[in-house]
Amino acid sequence: MMNFNNVFRWHVPFLFLAFLTIRAAHADTLLILGDSLSAGYRMSATAAWPALLDAKWHQQNTRVVNASISGDTAPQGLARLPTLLKQHQPRWVLIELGGNDGLRGFQPQAIEKSLRQIITDVKAAKAQPLLMQIRLPANYGRRYNEAFSAIYPQLAKEFSIPLLPFFMEEIYLKPQWMQDDGIHPNSDAQPFIADWMSSRLAPLVKHDS
């Protein structure tokens, strides 16, 4: 005789896993393609602002995938992008790259070329690119800084895509939120960044259905 208690005990976990799989399949994905500012430099990835944003948006049926790697330049992000697009099939891609290129003194034209190709590839994958403005320390010189900073609004205008402000400009105002290298935000800053980014991303990350 069939023991229904055993059947129930064995099948419920499988049904629950199936439900989670279906839910994940229908969740829209925001992919963050960035560098150490988003990767969680010198901290656990779960403490970085993208992970906190993912938890914050859990009830909104939006999944945040952090594909940021510390030290990445725009060409390195571009090289990783095809695999990321295929794997995650995001609806939106936040591009937070170019800072390491600028810190290394790469030619603005080369940085712009890589970022342009990233945007092009994201659009070709039927995803919405979201570009973040990046700024360099003032000691890099006014001429280079101006040329570098101008890349982002130019690309945003050219492709008619949103340009998000640079969250680090808020962090620099609070030394207690900075790591001792003077470049990266510490773990105390991450909840603020997550909230700050959430408020600016929410109008852009919309669900049509």
GROMACS .gro file of C-alpha atoms in nm:
model
  209
    1MET     CA    1   0.000   0.000   0.000
    2MET     CA    2   0.133   0.345  -0.094
    3ASN     CA    3   0.251   0.557   0.195
    4PHE     CA    4   0.121   0.908   0.109
    5ASN     CA    5   0.322   1.064   0.388
    6ASN     CA    6   0.642   0.950   0.219
    7VAL     CA    7   0.519   1.070  -0.121
    8PHE     CA    8   0.438   1.412   0.023
    9ARG     CA    9   0.771   1.430   0.205
   10TRP     CA   10   0.974   1.355  -0.109
   11HIS     CA   11   0.777   1.558  -0.360
   12VAL     CA   12   0.726   1.887  -0.175
   13PRO     CA   13   1.096   1.985  -0.187
   14PHE     CA   14   1.106   1.916  -0.561
   15LEU     CA   15   0.793   2.123  -0.616
   16PHE     CA   16   0.944   2.408  -0.413
   17LEU     CA   17   1.264   2.397  -0.617
   18ALA     CA   18   1.060   2.396  -0.937
   19PHE     CA   19   0.873   2.704  -0.815
   20LEU     CA   20   1.201   2.885  -0.744
   21THR     CA   21   1.332   2.790  -1.088
   22ILE     CA   22   1.020   2.923  -1.259
   23ARG     CA   23   1.034   3.244  -1.054
   24ALA     CA   24   1.404   3.298  -1.140
   25ALA     CA   25   1.331   3.237  -1.507
   26HIS     CA   26   1.069   3.514  -1.506
   27ALA     CA   27   1.275   3.761  -1.302
   28ASP     CA   28   1.427   4.042  -1.505
   29THR     CA   29   1.800   4.080  -1.462
   30LEU     CA   30   2.010   4.391  -1.413
   31LEU     CA   31   2.371   4.306  -1.498
   32ILE     CA   32   2.637   4.529  -1.347
   33LEU     CA   33   2.952   4.542  -1.558
   34GLY     CA   34   3.203   4.731  -1.350
   35ASP     CA   35   3.537   4.742  -1.173
   36SER     CA   36   3.650   4.754  -0.810
   37LEU     CA   37   3.403   5.031  -0.722
   38SER     CA   38   3.123   4.779  -0.771
   39ALA     CA   39   3.309   4.452  -0.711
   40GLY     CA   40   3.353   4.513  -0.338
   41TYR     CA   41   3.726   4.578  -0.317
   42ARG     CA   42   3.883   4.432   0.000
   43MET     CA   43   3.549   4.301   0.123
   44SER     CA   44   3.314   4.008   0.076
   45ALA     CA   45   3.111   4.024  -0.245
   46THR     CA   46   2.798   3.987  -0.033
   47ALA     CA   47   2.883   4.316   0.142
   48ALA     CA   48   2.921   4.513  -0.184
   49TRP     CA   49   2.643   4.747  -0.289
   50PRO     CA   50   2.519   4.533  -0.585
   51ALA     CA   51   2.449   4.242  -0.347
   52LEU     CA   52   2.267   4.477  -0.110
   53LEU     CA   53   2.068   4.614  -0.403
   54ASP     CA   54   1.976   4.261  -0.509
   55ALA     CA   55   1.841   4.191  -0.161
   56LYS     CA   56   1.657   4.524  -0.159
   57TRP     CA   57   1.488   4.445  -0.491
   58HIS     CA   58   1.405   4.085  -0.403
   59GLN     CA   59   1.032   4.153  -0.390
   60GLN     CA   60   1.034   4.348  -0.717
   61ASN     CA   61   1.106   4.043  -0.930
   62THR     CA   62   1.435   4.201  -1.036
   63ARG     CA   63   1.760   4.012  -1.001
   64VAL     CA   64   2.090   4.201  -0.975
   65VAL     CA   65   2.393   4.013  -1.108
   66ASN     CA   66   2.727   4.166  -1.019
   67ALA     CA   67   2.977   4.091  -1.296
   68SER     CA   68   3.227   4.351  -1.176
   69ILE     CA   69   3.596   4.263  -1.139
   70SER     CA   70   3.850   4.475  -0.954
   71GLY     CA   71   4.108   4.622  -1.189
   72ASP     CA   72   3.904   4.572  -1.504
   73THR     CA   73   3.948   4.818  -1.787
   74ALA     CA   74   3.686   4.889  -2.052
   75PRO     CA   75   3.852   4.649  -2.304
   76GLN     CA   76   3.857   4.374  -2.042
   77GLY     CA   77   3.490   4.430  -1.967
   78LEU     CA   78   3.418   4.423  -2.338
   79ALA     CA   79   3.601   4.090  -2.373
   80ARG     CA   80   3.389   3.933  -2.097
   81LEU     CA   81   3.061   4.078  -2.215
   82PRO     CA   82   2.951   3.821  -2.479
   83THR     CA   83   2.968   3.535  -2.229
   84LEU     CA   84   2.785   3.739  -1.964
   85LEU     CA   85   2.508   3.836  -2.205
   86LYS     CA   86   2.460   3.477  -2.312
   87GLN     CA   87   2.468   3.340  -1.958
   88HIS     CA   88   2.243   3.592  -1.784
   89GLN     CA   89   2.031   3.732  -2.069
   90PRO     CA   90   1.987   4.062  -1.884
   91ARG     CA   91   1.716   4.314  -1.953
   92TRP     CA   92   1.940   4.600  -1.841
   93VAL     CA   93   2.319   4.642  -1.821
   94LEU     CA   94   2.475   4.905  -1.599
   95ILE     CA   95   2.816   4.998  -1.741
   96GLU     CA   96   3.053   5.122  -1.468
   97LEU     CA   97   3.385   5.109  -1.649
   98GLY     CA   98   3.661   5.338  -1.768
   99GLY     CA   99   3.805   5.446  -1.434
  100ASN     CA  100   4.104   5.212  -1.452
  101ASP     CA  101   4.165   5.317  -1.811
  102GLY     CA  102   4.176   5.680  -1.702
  103LEU     CA  103   4.395   5.612  -1.399
  104ARG     CA  104   4.644   5.445  -1.634
  105GLY     CA  105   4.638   5.740  -1.870
  106PHE     CA  106   4.484   5.560  -2.168
  107GLN     CA  107   4.393   5.781  -2.461
  108PRO     CA  108   4.035   5.911  -2.428
  109GLN     CA  109   3.965   5.805  -2.786
  110ALA     CA  110   4.056   5.445  -2.702
  111ILE     CA  111   3.841   5.447  -2.389
  112GLU     CA  112   3.550   5.589  -2.584
  113LYS     CA  113   3.590   5.322  -2.853
  114SER     CA  114   3.570   5.039  -2.599
  115LEU     CA  115   3.271   5.187  -2.420
  116ARG     CA  116   3.095   5.247  -2.752
  117GLN     CA  117   3.141   4.882  -2.846
  118ILE     CA  118   3.009   4.767  -2.508
  119ILE     CA  119   2.696   4.976  -2.557
  120THR     CA  120   2.658   4.845  -2.913
  121ASP     CA  121   2.690   4.483  -2.801
  122VAL     CA  122   2.440   4.532  -2.518
  123LYS     CA  123   2.186   4.682  -2.757
  124ALA     CA  124   2.248   4.402  -3.007
  125ALA     CA  125   2.154   4.156  -2.731
  126LYS     CA  126   1.819   4.339  -2.695
  127ALA     CA  127   1.916   4.473  -2.352
  128GLN     CA  128   1.901   4.832  -2.229
  129PRO     CA  129   2.241   4.994  -2.161
  130LEU     CA  130   2.268   5.223  -1.859
  131LEU     CA  131   2.590   5.425  -1.849
  132MET     CA  132   2.749   5.563  -1.535
  133GLN     CA  133   2.951   5.883  -1.543
  134ILE     CA  134   3.306   5.824  -1.418
  135ARG     CA  135   3.535   6.100  -1.294
  136LEU     CA  136   3.907   6.101  -1.213
  137PRO     CA  137   4.099   6.269  -0.933
  138ALA     CA  138   4.181   6.633  -1.000
  139ASN     CA  139   4.555   6.567  -1.000
  140TYR     CA  140   4.532   6.408  -1.344
  141GLY     CA  141   4.524   6.752  -1.499
  142ARG     CA  142   4.238   6.963  -1.625
  143ARG     CA  143   4.282   6.888  -1.996
  144TYR     CA  144   4.287   6.510  -1.955
  145ASN     CA  145   4.010   6.518  -1.695
  146GLU     CA  146   3.783   6.721  -1.918
  147ALA     CA  147   3.845   6.496  -2.218
  148PHE     CA  148   3.784   6.186  -2.008
  149SER     CA  149   3.470   6.312  -1.836
  150ALA     CA  150   3.322   6.424  -2.169
  151ILE     CA  151   3.323   6.067  -2.302
  152TYR     CA  152   3.020   5.966  -2.099
  153PRO     CA  153   2.765   6.238  -2.182
  154GLN     CA  154   2.871   6.218  -2.546
  155LEU     CA  155   2.802   5.845  -2.562
  156ALA     CA  156   2.477   5.880  -2.368
  157LYS     CA  157   2.359   6.143  -2.615
  158GLU     CA  158   2.478   5.949  -2.919
  159PHE     CA  159   2.295   5.630  -2.817
  160SER     CA  160   2.004   5.801  -2.638
  161ILE     CA  161   2.067   5.606  -2.319
  162PRO     CA  162   2.046   5.709  -1.952
  163LEU     CA  163   2.355   5.858  -1.789
  164LEU     CA  164   2.372   5.798  -1.415
  165PRO     CA  165   2.573   6.025  -1.185
  166PHE     CA  166   2.898   5.900  -1.029
  167PHE     CA  167   2.813   5.768  -0.682
  168MET     CA  168   3.170   5.821  -0.559
  169GLU     CA  169   3.118   6.197  -0.560
  170GLU     CA  170   2.889   6.145  -0.262
  171ILE     CA  171   3.133   5.911  -0.087
  172TYR     CA  172   3.433   6.144  -0.119
  173LEU     CA  173   3.249   6.393   0.105
  174LYS     CA  174   3.268   6.149   0.398
  175PRO     CA  175   3.627   6.040   0.474
  176GLN     CA  176   3.496   5.778   0.717
  177TRP     CA  177   3.345   5.595   0.418
  178MET     CA  178   3.676   5.571   0.231
  179GLN     CA  179   3.940   5.301   0.248
  180ASP     CA  180   4.293   5.403   0.336
  181ASP     CA  181   4.396   5.408  -0.030
  182GLY     CA  182   4.177   5.714  -0.084
  183ILE     CA  183   4.016   5.555  -0.391
  184HIS     CA  184   3.771   5.287  -0.282
  185PRO     CA  185   3.464   5.302  -0.059
  186ASN     CA  186   3.473   5.084   0.251
  187SER     CA  187   3.208   4.844   0.378
  188ASP     CA  188   3.037   5.117   0.583
  189ALA     CA  189   2.960   5.306   0.261
  190GLN     CA  190   2.794   5.014   0.082
  191PRO     CA  191   2.440   5.045   0.230
  192PHE     CA  192   2.435   5.414   0.138
  193ILE     CA  193   2.551   5.338  -0.217
  194ALA     CA  194   2.287   5.066  -0.253
  195ASP     CA  195   2.010   5.304  -0.144
  196TRP     CA  196   2.148   5.588  -0.355
  197MET     CA  197   2.172   5.369  -0.664
  198SER     CA  198   1.830   5.217  -0.601
  199SER     CA  199   1.663   5.558  -0.607
  200ARG     CA  200   1.833   5.648  -0.935
  201LEU     CA  201   1.791   5.312  -1.105
  202ALA     CA  202   1.428   5.257  -1.006
  203PRO     CA  203   1.283   5.497  -1.269
  204LEU     CA  204   1.497   5.330  -1.537
  205VAL     CA  205   1.439   4.966  -1.443
  206LYS     CA  206   1.073   4.936  -1.530
  207HIS     CA  207   0.861   4.628  -1.588
  208ASP     CA  208   0.615   4.640  -1.876
  209SER     CA  209   0.441   4.323  -1.771
   0.00000   0.00000   0.00000
